[in-house]
JSON list of C-alpha atoms in Angstrom, two decimals:
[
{"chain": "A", "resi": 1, "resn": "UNK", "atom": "CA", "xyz": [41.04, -5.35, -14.74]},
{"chain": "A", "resi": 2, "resn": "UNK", "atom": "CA", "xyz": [39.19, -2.73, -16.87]},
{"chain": "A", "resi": 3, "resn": "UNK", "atom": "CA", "xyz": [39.09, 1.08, -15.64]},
{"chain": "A", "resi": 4, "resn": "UNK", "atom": "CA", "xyz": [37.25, 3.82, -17.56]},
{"chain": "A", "resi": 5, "resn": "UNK", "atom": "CA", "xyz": [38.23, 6.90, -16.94]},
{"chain": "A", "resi": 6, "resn": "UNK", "atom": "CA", "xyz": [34.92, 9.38, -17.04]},
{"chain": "A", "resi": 7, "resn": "UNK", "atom": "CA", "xyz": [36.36, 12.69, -18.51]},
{"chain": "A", "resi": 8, "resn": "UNK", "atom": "CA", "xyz": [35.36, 15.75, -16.86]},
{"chain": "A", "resi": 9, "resn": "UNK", "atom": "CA", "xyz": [37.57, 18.26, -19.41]},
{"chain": "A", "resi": 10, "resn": "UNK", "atom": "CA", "xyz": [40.77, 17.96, -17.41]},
{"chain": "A", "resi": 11, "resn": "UNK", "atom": "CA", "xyz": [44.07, 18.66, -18.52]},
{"chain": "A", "resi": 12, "resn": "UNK", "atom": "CA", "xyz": [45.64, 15.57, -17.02]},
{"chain": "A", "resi": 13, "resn": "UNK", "atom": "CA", "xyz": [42.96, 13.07, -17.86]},
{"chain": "A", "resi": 14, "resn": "UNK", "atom": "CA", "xyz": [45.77, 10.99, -20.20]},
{"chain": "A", "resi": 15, "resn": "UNK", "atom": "CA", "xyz": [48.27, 11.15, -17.58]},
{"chain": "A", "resi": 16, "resn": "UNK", "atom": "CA", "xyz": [45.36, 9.19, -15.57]},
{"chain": "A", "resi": 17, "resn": "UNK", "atom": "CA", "xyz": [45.18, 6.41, -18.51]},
{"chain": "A", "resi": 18, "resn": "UNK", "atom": "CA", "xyz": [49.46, 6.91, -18.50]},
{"chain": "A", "resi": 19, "resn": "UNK", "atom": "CA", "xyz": [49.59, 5.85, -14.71]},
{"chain": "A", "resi": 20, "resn": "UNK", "atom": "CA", "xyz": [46.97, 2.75, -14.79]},
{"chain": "A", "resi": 21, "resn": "UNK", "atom": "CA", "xyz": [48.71, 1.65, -17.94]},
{"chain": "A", "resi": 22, "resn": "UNK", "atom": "CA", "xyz": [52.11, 1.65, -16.31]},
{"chain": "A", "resi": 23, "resn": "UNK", "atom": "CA", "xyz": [50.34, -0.50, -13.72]},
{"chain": "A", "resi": 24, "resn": "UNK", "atom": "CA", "xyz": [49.19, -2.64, -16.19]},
{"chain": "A", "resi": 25, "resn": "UNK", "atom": "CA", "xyz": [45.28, -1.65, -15.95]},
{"chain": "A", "resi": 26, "resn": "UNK", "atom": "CA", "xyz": [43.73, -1.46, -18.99]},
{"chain": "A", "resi": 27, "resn": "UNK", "atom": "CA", "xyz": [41.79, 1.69, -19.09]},
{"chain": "A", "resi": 28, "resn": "UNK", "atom": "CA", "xyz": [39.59, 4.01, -21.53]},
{"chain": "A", "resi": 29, "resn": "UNK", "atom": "CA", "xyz": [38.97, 7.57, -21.30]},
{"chain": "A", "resi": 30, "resn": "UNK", "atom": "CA", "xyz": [35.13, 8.20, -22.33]},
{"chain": "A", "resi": 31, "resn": "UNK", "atom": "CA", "xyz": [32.90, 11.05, -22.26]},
{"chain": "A", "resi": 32, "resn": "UNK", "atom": "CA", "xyz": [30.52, 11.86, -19.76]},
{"chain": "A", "resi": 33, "resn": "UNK", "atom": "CA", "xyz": [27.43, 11.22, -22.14]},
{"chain": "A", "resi": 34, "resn": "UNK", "atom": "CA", "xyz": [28.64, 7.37, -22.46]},
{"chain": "A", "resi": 35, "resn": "UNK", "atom": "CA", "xyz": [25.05, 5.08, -22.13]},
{"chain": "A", "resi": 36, "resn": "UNK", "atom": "CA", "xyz": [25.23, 3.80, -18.91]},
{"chain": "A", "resi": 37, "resn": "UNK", "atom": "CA", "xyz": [25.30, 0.23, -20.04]},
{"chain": "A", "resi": 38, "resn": "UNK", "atom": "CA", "xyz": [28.93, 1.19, -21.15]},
{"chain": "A", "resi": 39, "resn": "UNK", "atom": "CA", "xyz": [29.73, 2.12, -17.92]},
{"chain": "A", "resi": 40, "resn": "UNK", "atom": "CA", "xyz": [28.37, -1.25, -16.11]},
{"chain": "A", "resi": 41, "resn": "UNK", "atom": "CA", "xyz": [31.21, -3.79, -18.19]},
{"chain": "A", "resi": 42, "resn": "UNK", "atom": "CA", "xyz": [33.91, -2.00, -16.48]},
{"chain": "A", "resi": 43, "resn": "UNK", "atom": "CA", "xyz": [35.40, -2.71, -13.94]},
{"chain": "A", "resi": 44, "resn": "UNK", "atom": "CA", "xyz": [36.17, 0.03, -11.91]},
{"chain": "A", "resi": 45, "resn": "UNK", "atom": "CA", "xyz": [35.18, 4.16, -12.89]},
{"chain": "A", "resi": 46, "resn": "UNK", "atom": "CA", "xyz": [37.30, 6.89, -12.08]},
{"chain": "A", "resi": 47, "resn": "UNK", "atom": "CA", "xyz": [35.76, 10.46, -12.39]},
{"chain": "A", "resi": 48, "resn": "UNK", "atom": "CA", "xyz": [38.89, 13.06, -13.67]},
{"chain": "A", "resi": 49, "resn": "UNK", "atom": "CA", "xyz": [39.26, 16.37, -12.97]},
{"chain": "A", "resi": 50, "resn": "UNK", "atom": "CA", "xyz": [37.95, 19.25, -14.99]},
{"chain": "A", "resi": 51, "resn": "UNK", "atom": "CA", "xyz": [37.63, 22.95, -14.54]},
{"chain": "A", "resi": 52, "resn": "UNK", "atom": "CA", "xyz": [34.16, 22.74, -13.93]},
{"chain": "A", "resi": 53, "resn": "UNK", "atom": "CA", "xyz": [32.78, 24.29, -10.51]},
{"chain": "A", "resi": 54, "resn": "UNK", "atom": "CA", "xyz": [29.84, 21.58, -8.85]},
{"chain": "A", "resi": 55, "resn": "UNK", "atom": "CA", "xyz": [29.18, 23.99, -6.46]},
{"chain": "A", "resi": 56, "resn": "UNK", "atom": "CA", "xyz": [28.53, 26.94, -8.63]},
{"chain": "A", "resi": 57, "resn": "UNK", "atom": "CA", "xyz": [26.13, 25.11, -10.87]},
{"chain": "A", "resi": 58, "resn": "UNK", "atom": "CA", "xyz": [28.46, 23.60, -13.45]},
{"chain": "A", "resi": 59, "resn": "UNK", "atom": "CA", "xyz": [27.28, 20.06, -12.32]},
{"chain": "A", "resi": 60, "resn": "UNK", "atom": "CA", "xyz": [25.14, 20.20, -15.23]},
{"chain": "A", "resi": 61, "resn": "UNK", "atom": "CA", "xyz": [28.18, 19.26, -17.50]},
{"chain": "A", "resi": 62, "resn": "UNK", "atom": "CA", "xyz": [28.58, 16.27, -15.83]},
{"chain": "A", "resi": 63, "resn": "UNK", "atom": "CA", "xyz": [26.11, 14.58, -17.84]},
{"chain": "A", "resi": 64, "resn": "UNK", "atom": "CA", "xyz": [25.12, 11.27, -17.08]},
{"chain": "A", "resi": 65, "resn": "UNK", "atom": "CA", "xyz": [27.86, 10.76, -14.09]},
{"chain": "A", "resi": 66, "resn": "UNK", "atom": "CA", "xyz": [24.53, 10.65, -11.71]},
{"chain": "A", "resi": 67, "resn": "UNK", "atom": "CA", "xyz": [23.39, 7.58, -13.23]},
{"chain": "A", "resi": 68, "resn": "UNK", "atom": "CA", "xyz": [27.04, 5.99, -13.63]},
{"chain": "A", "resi": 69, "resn": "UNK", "atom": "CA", "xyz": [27.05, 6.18, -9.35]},
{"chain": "A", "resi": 70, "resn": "UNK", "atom": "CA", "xyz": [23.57, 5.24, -8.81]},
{"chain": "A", "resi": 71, "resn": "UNK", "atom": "CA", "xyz": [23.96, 2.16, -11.08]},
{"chain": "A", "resi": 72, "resn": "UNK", "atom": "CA", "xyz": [27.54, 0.89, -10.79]},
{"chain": "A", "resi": 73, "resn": "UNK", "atom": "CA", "xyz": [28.38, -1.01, -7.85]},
{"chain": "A", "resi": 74, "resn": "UNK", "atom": "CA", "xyz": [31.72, -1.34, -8.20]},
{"chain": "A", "resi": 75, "resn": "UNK", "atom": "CA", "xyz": [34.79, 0.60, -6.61]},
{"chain": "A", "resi": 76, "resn": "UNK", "atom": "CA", "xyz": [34.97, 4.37, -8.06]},
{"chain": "A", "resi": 77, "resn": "UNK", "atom": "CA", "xyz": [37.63, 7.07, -7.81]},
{"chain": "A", "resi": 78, "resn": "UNK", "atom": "CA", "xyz": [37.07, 11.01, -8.20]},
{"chain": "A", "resi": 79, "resn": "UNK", "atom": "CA", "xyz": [39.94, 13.50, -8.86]},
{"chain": "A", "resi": 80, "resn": "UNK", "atom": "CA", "xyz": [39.37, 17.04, -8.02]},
{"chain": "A", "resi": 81, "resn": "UNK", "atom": "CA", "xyz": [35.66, 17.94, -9.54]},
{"chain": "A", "resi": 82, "resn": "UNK", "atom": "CA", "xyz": [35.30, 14.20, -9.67]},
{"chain": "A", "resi": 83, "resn": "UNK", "atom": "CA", "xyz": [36.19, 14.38, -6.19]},
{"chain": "A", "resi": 84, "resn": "UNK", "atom": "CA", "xyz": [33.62, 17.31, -5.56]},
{"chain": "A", "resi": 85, "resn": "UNK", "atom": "CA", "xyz": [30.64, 16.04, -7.61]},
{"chain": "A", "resi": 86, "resn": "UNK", "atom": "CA", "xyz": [30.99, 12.72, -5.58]},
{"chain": "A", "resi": 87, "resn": "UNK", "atom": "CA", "xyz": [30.58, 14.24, -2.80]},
{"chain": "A", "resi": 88, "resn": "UNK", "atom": "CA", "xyz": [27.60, 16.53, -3.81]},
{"chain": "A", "resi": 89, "resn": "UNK", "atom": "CA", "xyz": [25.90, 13.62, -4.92]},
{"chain": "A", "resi": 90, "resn": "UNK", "atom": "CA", "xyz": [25.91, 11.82, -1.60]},
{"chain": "A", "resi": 91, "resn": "UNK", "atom": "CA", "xyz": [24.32, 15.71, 0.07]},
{"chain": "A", "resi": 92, "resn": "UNK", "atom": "CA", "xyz": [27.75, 17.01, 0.52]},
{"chain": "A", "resi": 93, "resn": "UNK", "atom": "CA", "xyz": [27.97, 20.85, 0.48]},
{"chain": "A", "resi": 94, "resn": "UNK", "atom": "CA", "xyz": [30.38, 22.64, -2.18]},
{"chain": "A", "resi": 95, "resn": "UNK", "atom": "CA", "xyz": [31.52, 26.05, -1.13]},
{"chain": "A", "resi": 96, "resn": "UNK", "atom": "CA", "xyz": [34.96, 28.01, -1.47]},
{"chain": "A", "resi": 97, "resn": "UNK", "atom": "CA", "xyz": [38.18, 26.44, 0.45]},
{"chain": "A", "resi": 98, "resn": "UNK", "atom": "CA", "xyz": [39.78, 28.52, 2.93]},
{"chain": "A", "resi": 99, "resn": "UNK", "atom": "CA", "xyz": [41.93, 29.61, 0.09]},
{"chain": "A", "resi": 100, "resn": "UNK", "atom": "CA", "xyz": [42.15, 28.68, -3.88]},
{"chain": "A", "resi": 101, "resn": "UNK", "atom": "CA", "xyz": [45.40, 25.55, -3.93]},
{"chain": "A", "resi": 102, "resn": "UNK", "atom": "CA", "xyz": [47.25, 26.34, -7.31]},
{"chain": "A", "resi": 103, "resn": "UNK", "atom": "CA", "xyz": [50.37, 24.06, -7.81]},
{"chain": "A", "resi": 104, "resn": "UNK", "atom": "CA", "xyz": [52.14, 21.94, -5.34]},
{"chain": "A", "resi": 105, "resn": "UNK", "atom": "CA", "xyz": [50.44, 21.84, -1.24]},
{"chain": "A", "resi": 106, "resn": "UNK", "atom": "CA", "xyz": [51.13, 20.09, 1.24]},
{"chain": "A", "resi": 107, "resn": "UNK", "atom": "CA", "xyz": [48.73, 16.63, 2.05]},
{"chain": "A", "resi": 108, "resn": "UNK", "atom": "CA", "xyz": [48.47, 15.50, 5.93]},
{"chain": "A", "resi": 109, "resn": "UNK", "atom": "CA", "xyz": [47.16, 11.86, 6.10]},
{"chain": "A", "resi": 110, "resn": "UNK", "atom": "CA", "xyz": [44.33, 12.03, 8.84]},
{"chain": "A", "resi": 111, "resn": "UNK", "atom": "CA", "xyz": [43.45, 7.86, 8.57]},
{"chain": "A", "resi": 112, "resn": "UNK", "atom": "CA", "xyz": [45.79, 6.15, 7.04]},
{"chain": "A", "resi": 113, "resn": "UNK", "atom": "CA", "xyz": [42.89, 3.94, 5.64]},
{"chain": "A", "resi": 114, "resn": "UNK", "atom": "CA", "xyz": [43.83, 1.32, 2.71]},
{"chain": "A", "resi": 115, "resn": "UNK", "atom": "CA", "xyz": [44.17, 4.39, 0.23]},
{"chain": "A", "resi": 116, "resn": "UNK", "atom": "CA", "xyz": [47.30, 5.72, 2.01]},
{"chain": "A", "resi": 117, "resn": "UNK", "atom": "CA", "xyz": [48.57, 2.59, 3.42]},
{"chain": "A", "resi": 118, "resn": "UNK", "atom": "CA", "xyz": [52.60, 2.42, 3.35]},
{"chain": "A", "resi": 119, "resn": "UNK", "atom": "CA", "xyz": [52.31, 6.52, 2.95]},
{"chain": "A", "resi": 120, "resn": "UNK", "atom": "CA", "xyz": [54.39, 8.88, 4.86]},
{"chain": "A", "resi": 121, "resn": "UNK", "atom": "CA", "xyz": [51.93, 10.94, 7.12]},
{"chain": "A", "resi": 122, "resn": "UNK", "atom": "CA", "xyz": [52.45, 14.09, 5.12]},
{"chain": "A", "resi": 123, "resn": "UNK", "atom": "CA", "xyz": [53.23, 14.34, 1.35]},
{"chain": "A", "resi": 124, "resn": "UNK", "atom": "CA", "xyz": [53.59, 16.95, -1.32]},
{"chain": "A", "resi": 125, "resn": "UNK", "atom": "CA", "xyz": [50.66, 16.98, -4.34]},
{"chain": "A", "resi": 126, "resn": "UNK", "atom": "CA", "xyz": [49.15, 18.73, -6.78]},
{"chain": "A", "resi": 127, "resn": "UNK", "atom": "CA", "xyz": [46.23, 20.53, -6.61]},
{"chain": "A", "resi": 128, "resn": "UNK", "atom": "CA", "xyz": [44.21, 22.81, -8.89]},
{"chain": "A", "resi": 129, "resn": "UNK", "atom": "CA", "xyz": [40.88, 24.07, -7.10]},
{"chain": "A", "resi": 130, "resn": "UNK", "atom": "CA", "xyz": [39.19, 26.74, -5.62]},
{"chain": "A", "resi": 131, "resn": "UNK", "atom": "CA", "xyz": [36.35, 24.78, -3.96]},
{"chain": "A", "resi": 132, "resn": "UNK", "atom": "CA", "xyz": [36.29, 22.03, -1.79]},
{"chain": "A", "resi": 133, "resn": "UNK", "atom": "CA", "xyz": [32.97, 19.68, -0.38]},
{"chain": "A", "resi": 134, "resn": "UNK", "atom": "CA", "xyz": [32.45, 19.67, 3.15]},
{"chain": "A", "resi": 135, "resn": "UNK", "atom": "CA", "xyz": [30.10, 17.23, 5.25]},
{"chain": "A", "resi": 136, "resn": "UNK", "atom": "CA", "xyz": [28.99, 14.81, 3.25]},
{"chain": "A", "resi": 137, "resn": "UNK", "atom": "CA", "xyz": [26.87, 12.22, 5.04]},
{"chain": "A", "resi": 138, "resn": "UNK", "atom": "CA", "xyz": [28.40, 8.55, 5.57]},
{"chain": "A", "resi": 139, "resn": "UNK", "atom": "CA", "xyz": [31.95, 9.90, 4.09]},
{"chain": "A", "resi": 140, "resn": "UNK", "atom": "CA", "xyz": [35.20, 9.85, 6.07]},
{"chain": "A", "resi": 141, "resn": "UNK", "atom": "CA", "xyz": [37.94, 12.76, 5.69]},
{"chain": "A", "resi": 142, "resn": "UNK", "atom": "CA", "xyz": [41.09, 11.01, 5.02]},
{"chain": "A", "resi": 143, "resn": "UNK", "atom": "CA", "xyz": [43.84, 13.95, 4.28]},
{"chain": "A", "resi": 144, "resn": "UNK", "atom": "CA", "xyz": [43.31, 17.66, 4.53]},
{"chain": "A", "resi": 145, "resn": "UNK", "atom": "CA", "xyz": [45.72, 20.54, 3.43]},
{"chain": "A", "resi": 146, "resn": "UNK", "atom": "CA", "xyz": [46.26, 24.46, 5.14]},
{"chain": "A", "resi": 147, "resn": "UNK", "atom": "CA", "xyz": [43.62, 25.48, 3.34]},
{"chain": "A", "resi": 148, "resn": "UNK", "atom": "CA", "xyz": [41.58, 22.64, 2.20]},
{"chain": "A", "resi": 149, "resn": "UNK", "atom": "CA", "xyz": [39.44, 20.50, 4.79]},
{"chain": "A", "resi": 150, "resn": "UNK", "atom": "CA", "xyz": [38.54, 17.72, 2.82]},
{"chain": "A", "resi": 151, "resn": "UNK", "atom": "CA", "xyz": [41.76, 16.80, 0.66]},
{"chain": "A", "resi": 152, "resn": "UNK", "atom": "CA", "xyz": [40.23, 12.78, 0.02]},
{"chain": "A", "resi": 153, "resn": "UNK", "atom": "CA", "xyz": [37.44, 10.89, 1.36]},
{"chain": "A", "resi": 154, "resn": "UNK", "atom": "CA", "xyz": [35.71, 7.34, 1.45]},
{"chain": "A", "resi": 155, "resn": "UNK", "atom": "CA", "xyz": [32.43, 6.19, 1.75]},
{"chain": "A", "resi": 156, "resn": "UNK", "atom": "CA", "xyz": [31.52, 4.19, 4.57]},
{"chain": "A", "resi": 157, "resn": "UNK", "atom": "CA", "xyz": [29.33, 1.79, 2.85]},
{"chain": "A", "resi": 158, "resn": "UNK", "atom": "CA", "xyz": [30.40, 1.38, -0.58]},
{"chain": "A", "resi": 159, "resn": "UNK", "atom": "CA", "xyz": [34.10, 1.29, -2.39]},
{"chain": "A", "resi": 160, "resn": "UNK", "atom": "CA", "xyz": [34.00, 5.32, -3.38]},
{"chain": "A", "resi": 161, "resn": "UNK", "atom": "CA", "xyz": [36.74, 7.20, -3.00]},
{"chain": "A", "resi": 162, "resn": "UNK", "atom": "CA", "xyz": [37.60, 10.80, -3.73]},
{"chain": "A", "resi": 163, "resn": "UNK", "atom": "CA", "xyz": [41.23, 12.75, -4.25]},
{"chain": "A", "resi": 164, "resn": "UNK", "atom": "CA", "xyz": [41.07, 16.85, -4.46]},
{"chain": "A", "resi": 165, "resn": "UNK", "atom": "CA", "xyz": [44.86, 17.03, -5.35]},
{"chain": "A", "resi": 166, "resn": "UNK", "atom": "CA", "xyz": [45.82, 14.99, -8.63]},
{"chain": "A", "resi": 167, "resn": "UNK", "atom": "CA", "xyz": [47.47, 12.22, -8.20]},
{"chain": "A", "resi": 168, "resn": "UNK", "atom": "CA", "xyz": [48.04, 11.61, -11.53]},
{"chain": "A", "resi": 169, "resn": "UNK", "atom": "CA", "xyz": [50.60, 14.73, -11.78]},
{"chain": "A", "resi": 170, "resn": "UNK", "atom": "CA", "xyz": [54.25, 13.79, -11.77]},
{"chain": "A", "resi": 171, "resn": "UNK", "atom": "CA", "xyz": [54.69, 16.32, -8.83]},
{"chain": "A", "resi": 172, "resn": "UNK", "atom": "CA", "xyz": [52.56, 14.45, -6.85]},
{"chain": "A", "resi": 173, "resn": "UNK", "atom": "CA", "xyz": [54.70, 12.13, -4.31]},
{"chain": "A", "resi": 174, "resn": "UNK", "atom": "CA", "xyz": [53.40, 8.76, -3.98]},
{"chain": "A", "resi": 175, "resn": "UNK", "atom": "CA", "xyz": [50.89, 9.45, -6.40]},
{"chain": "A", "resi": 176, "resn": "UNK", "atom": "CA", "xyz": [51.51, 5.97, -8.85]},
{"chain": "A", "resi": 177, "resn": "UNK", "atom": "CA", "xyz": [50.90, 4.55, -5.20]},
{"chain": "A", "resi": 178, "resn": "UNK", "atom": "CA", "xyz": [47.69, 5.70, -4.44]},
{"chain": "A", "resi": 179, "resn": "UNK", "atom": "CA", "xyz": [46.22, 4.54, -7.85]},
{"chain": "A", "resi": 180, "resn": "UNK", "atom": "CA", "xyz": [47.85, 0.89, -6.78]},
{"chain": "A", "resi": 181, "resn": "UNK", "atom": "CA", "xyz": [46.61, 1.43, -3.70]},
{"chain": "A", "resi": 182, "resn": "UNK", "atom": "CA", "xyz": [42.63, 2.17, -4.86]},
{"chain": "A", "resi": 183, "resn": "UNK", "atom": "CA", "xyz": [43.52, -0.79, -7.51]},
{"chain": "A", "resi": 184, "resn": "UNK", "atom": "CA", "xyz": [43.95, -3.16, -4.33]},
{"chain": "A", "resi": 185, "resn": "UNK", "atom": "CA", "xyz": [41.05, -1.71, -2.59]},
{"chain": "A", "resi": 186, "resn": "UNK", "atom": "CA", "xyz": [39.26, -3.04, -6.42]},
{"chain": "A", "resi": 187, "resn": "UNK", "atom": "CA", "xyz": [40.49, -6.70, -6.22]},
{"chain": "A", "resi": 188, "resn": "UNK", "atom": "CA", "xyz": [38.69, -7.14, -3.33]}
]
């Protein structure tokens, strides 16, 4: 299985490529001005995290990410703003979470779904936003936080997925999980 790893400027973006290589996924980190016939030999695309804000117009730095959704079929992963321009782009609304999540929060598993399956019902991550993406159309909320709604989603008619907190980020419990977990979802 090949994974490329669209780069939206995040810190941990090589700890993303760390954890699918220790689960033997070969992966690439690319920019987000990669031609778009790049994009369609993978086989799966996750979107990383970045410290750009979609919902304060910084979606303009995503560059051709729009394209990369509309065009690839396949199974696709956001972290954080990967997370949050995801859900944008299927009419989701970006505004300020009940309260900025620095460090490590607390997750609460609202559908287990195939994402969290063998997951405890509540787990410690890391997170690293001030925003979050509320109601986006044909999406299911599958974890919130205290102050965070929408904590990961799924699409209800294509393999999309979305993660606020990182789960790349060693602090992250069950986090090498969840990437196997969105790698099984991928087999399919």
């Amino acid at each position: 299985m090949d994974a490329l790893i669209i780069d939206f400027g995040s810190q941990w973006t090589h700890r993303i490529h760390r954890t699918l290589t220790y689960l033997d996924v070969s992966s690439k980190i690319v920019p987000v001005t990669t031609p778009v016939a790049d994009i369609l030999k993978a086989d799966v695309l996750i979107f990383s995290g970045g410290a750009i804000r979609i919902g304060l117009g910084d979606a303009h730095q995503t560059g051709n990410s729009r394209e990369y959704i509309e065009k690839f079929q396949g199974p696709i992963l956001g972290i954080c703003a990967g997370q949050q321009f995801i859900g944008m782009h299927f009419g989701g609304t970006a505004q300020p979470a009940k309260g900025p999540e620095y460090g490590k929060v607390e997750i609460i598993v609202d559908d287990k779904d195939e994402l969290f399956a063998g997951l405890p019902d509540k787990f410690t991550a890391w997170a690293s936003h001030n925003d979050e993406v509320i109601n986006t159309p044909n999406f299911k909320v599958l974890a919130h936080s205290k102050d965070c709604s929408n904590h990961a989603f799924k699409s209800l008619s294509r393999p999309i997925y979305g993660c606020l907190f990182h789960p790349e980020v060693e602090h992250t419990q069950h986090g090498s999980e969840i990437y196997a977990n969105f790698l099984k979802i991928a087999k399919k």
